[in-house]
Amino acid sequence: RNGVIYVEIPSDTKDKDVAHFGKAFGKSLNLEHIPFTAQLMKKVLGDNVDRRPNWRRALEAFKNAGTVYKTKHNKLPVIVYDNISGLINTNPKVLDTLQDDAKMGADYREYIAYYLLIIILILARSAWSRAKHPVIEIGDLSNEESMKYLTEKRKINEVEAKKLYDLVGGRTKDCGG
């Protein structure tokens, strides 16, 4: 779907530097060439290359592309992190960074992030607890209730609201934005 990026997070507890996550994130954006490009730039330019982890570069690429998408289509891009709870055991700092960035993205209307996860574990660590407005978890809504909420309260057009409902069903969090 246009404007929606799906990232499947690998469940590898030995992947402390989250290299597999970085690779999966890059792949979801068609950036599998990041390591090759970095190697090529190192050979050509010397050591003046971007040393950020792949997942950070992929996040920046998503945000940059999201800005273009928002300008072109007048709607927010969406990123879906599936199995994000896998980061709790491997590298919780990465999870914290993603949550902080998602909160800022929501506050500044840059993008929408959905986390498919074990909710209790995440809420204990959540950056949302520091949000400007309290987060209200809304249980499973019917299709009609979800569409009304997304189109009337969140001002999302009906086509995009339908896509969001198809993607996550009636599970919603109201971040007060």
Coordinates of C-alpha atoms in Angstrom, one line a residue:
R1 CA 0.0 0.0 0.0
N2 CA 1.2 3.5 -0.7
G3 CA 2.3 5.4 2.3
V4 CA 2.5 2.3 4.5
I5 CA 5.8 0.6 5.4
Y6 CA 5.8 -2.8 7.2
V7 CA 8.9 -3.8 9.2
E8 CA 9.0 -7.4 10.5
I9 CA 11.4 -7.4 13.5
P10 CA 13.4 -10.6 13.8
S11 CA 13.3 -12.4 17.1
D12 CA 17.0 -13.1 17.7
T13 CA 18.0 -12.6 21.3
K14 CA 21.7 -12.9 20.4
D15 CA 21.5 -9.9 18.0
K16 CA 22.5 -7.3 20.7
D17 CA 23.7 -4.8 18.0
V18 CA 20.4 -5.3 16.2
A19 CA 22.1 -5.9 12.9
H20 CA 19.2 -8.2 11.8
F21 CA 16.7 -5.5 12.7
G22 CA 18.7 -3.0 10.7
K23 CA 18.8 -5.3 7.7
A24 CA 15.0 -6.0 7.9
F25 CA 14.3 -2.3 8.3
G26 CA 16.4 -1.5 5.3
K27 CA 14.8 -4.3 3.3
S28 CA 11.3 -3.0 4.0
L29 CA 12.4 0.3 2.4
N30 CA 14.3 -1.4 -0.5
L31 CA 17.6 -0.3 1.0
E32 CA 19.3 -3.7 1.0
H33 CA 22.3 -2.0 -0.7
I34 CA 23.1 0.1 2.4
P35 CA 26.1 -2.1 3.5
F36 CA 27.3 -2.3 -0.1
T37 CA 27.0 1.4 -0.6
A38 CA 28.8 2.0 2.7
Q39 CA 31.7 -0.3 1.6
L40 CA 31.9 1.4 -1.7
M41 CA 32.0 4.9 -0.2
K42 CA 34.7 3.8 2.3
K43 CA 36.8 2.6 -0.6
V44 CA 36.3 5.7 -2.6
L45 CA 36.1 8.4 0.1
G46 CA 38.2 6.8 2.9
D47 CA 36.8 6.6 6.4
N48 CA 34.5 9.6 6.1
V49 CA 31.4 7.5 5.9
D50 CA 28.2 7.3 7.9
R51 CA 28.8 5.0 10.8
R52 CA 25.3 5.0 12.1
P53 CA 23.7 1.6 12.4
N54 CA 21.6 0.4 9.5
W55 CA 18.3 0.7 11.5
R56 CA 19.1 4.4 12.2
R57 CA 19.8 5.1 8.5
A58 CA 16.7 3.3 7.5
L59 CA 14.6 5.3 10.0
E60 CA 16.0 8.6 8.6
A61 CA 15.3 7.4 5.0
F62 CA 11.7 6.6 6.0
K63 CA 11.3 10.1 7.6
N64 CA 12.8 11.8 4.6
A65 CA 10.6 9.9 2.2
G66 CA 7.7 10.5 4.5
T67 CA 8.2 14.2 4.3
V68 CA 8.0 14.0 0.5
Y69 CA 5.0 11.6 0.7
K70 CA 3.1 14.0 3.0
T71 CA 3.8 17.0 0.8
K72 CA 2.7 15.1 -2.4
H73 CA -0.3 13.3 -1.0
N74 CA -1.4 15.5 1.9
K75 CA -1.5 12.6 4.3
L76 CA 0.8 11.1 6.8
P77 CA 2.9 8.1 6.0
V78 CA 2.5 5.0 8.3
I79 CA 5.1 2.7 9.6
V80 CA 4.1 -0.6 11.2
Y81 CA 6.7 -2.4 13.4
D82 CA 5.7 -6.0 13.8
N83 CA 7.1 -8.0 16.7
I84 CA 8.6 -4.9 18.3
S85 CA 8.5 -6.6 21.6
G86 CA 11.5 -8.7 20.3
L87 CA 13.6 -5.6 20.9
I88 CA 12.9 -5.6 24.6
N89 CA 15.4 -8.4 25.2
T90 CA 17.9 -7.7 22.5
N91 CA 18.3 -3.9 22.7
P92 CA 15.8 -1.9 24.7
K93 CA 17.7 1.4 23.9
V94 CA 16.7 0.9 20.2
L95 CA 13.1 0.4 21.3
D96 CA 13.2 3.5 23.4
T97 CA 14.7 5.5 20.5
L98 CA 11.9 4.2 18.1
Q99 CA 9.2 5.1 20.7
D100 CA 10.7 8.6 21.3
D101 CA 10.9 9.2 17.6
A102 CA 7.4 8.0 17.0
K103 CA 6.1 10.3 19.7
M104 CA 7.9 13.2 18.1
G105 CA 6.5 12.1 14.7
A106 CA 3.0 12.1 16.1
D107 CA 3.5 15.5 18.0
Y108 CA 4.7 17.2 14.8
R109 CA 2.3 15.3 12.4
E110 CA 5.2 13.8 10.5
Y111 CA 4.2 10.1 10.5
I112 CA 2.1 7.5 12.3
A113 CA 3.7 4.5 13.9
Y114 CA 1.9 1.3 14.8
Y115 CA 3.5 -1.3 17.0
L116 CA 2.3 -4.9 16.8
L117 CA 3.5 -6.2 20.2
I118 CA 2.8 -7.5 23.6
I119 CA 1.3 -4.3 25.0
I120 CA 1.8 -4.7 28.7
L121 CA 5.6 -5.0 28.3
I122 CA 5.8 -1.9 26.1
L123 CA 3.6 0.3 28.2
A124 CA 6.0 -0.1 31.1
R125 CA 8.8 1.3 29.0
S126 CA 6.8 3.7 26.9
A127 CA 7.8 7.2 25.8
W128 CA 4.0 7.8 25.5
S129 CA 3.9 8.3 29.3
R130 CA 5.7 11.6 28.7
A131 CA 3.4 12.7 25.9
K132 CA 1.9 16.2 26.0
H133 CA -1.6 14.6 26.2
P134 CA -2.2 11.4 28.0
V135 CA -2.5 8.2 25.9
I136 CA -5.9 6.7 26.0
E137 CA -6.1 3.0 24.9
I138 CA -9.3 2.3 23.1
G139 CA -10.2 -1.3 23.0
D140 CA -11.3 -3.1 19.8
L141 CA -13.8 -0.9 18.0
S142 CA -16.2 -2.1 15.3
N143 CA -15.5 -1.1 11.7
E144 CA -18.2 1.6 11.9
E145 CA -16.8 3.0 15.2
S146 CA -13.2 2.9 13.9
M147 CA -14.2 4.7 10.7
K148 CA -16.1 7.4 12.6
Y149 CA -13.2 7.9 15.0
L150 CA -10.5 8.0 12.3
T151 CA -12.5 10.3 9.9
E152 CA -14.2 12.6 12.4
K153 CA -11.9 12.9 15.4
R154 CA -8.5 12.2 13.7
K155 CA -9.5 13.9 10.4
I156 CA -8.1 11.0 8.3
N157 CA -9.7 10.7 4.9
E158 CA -12.0 7.7 4.4
V159 CA -9.8 5.8 2.0
E160 CA -6.8 6.0 4.4
A161 CA -8.9 5.3 7.4
K162 CA -10.2 2.1 5.7
K163 CA -6.6 1.0 5.0
L164 CA -5.6 1.6 8.6
Y165 CA -8.6 -0.4 9.8
D166 CA -7.7 -3.2 7.4
L167 CA -4.2 -3.1 8.7
V168 CA -4.7 -3.0 12.5
G169 CA -8.4 -3.7 13.0
G170 CA -10.3 -1.9 15.8
R171 CA -7.2 -1.4 18.1
T172 CA -6.4 2.2 18.5
K173 CA -4.5 4.5 20.8
D174 CA -5.5 8.1 21.1
C175 CA -2.4 10.2 21.7
G176 CA -4.5 13.4 22.0
G177 CA -2.8 15.0 19.0

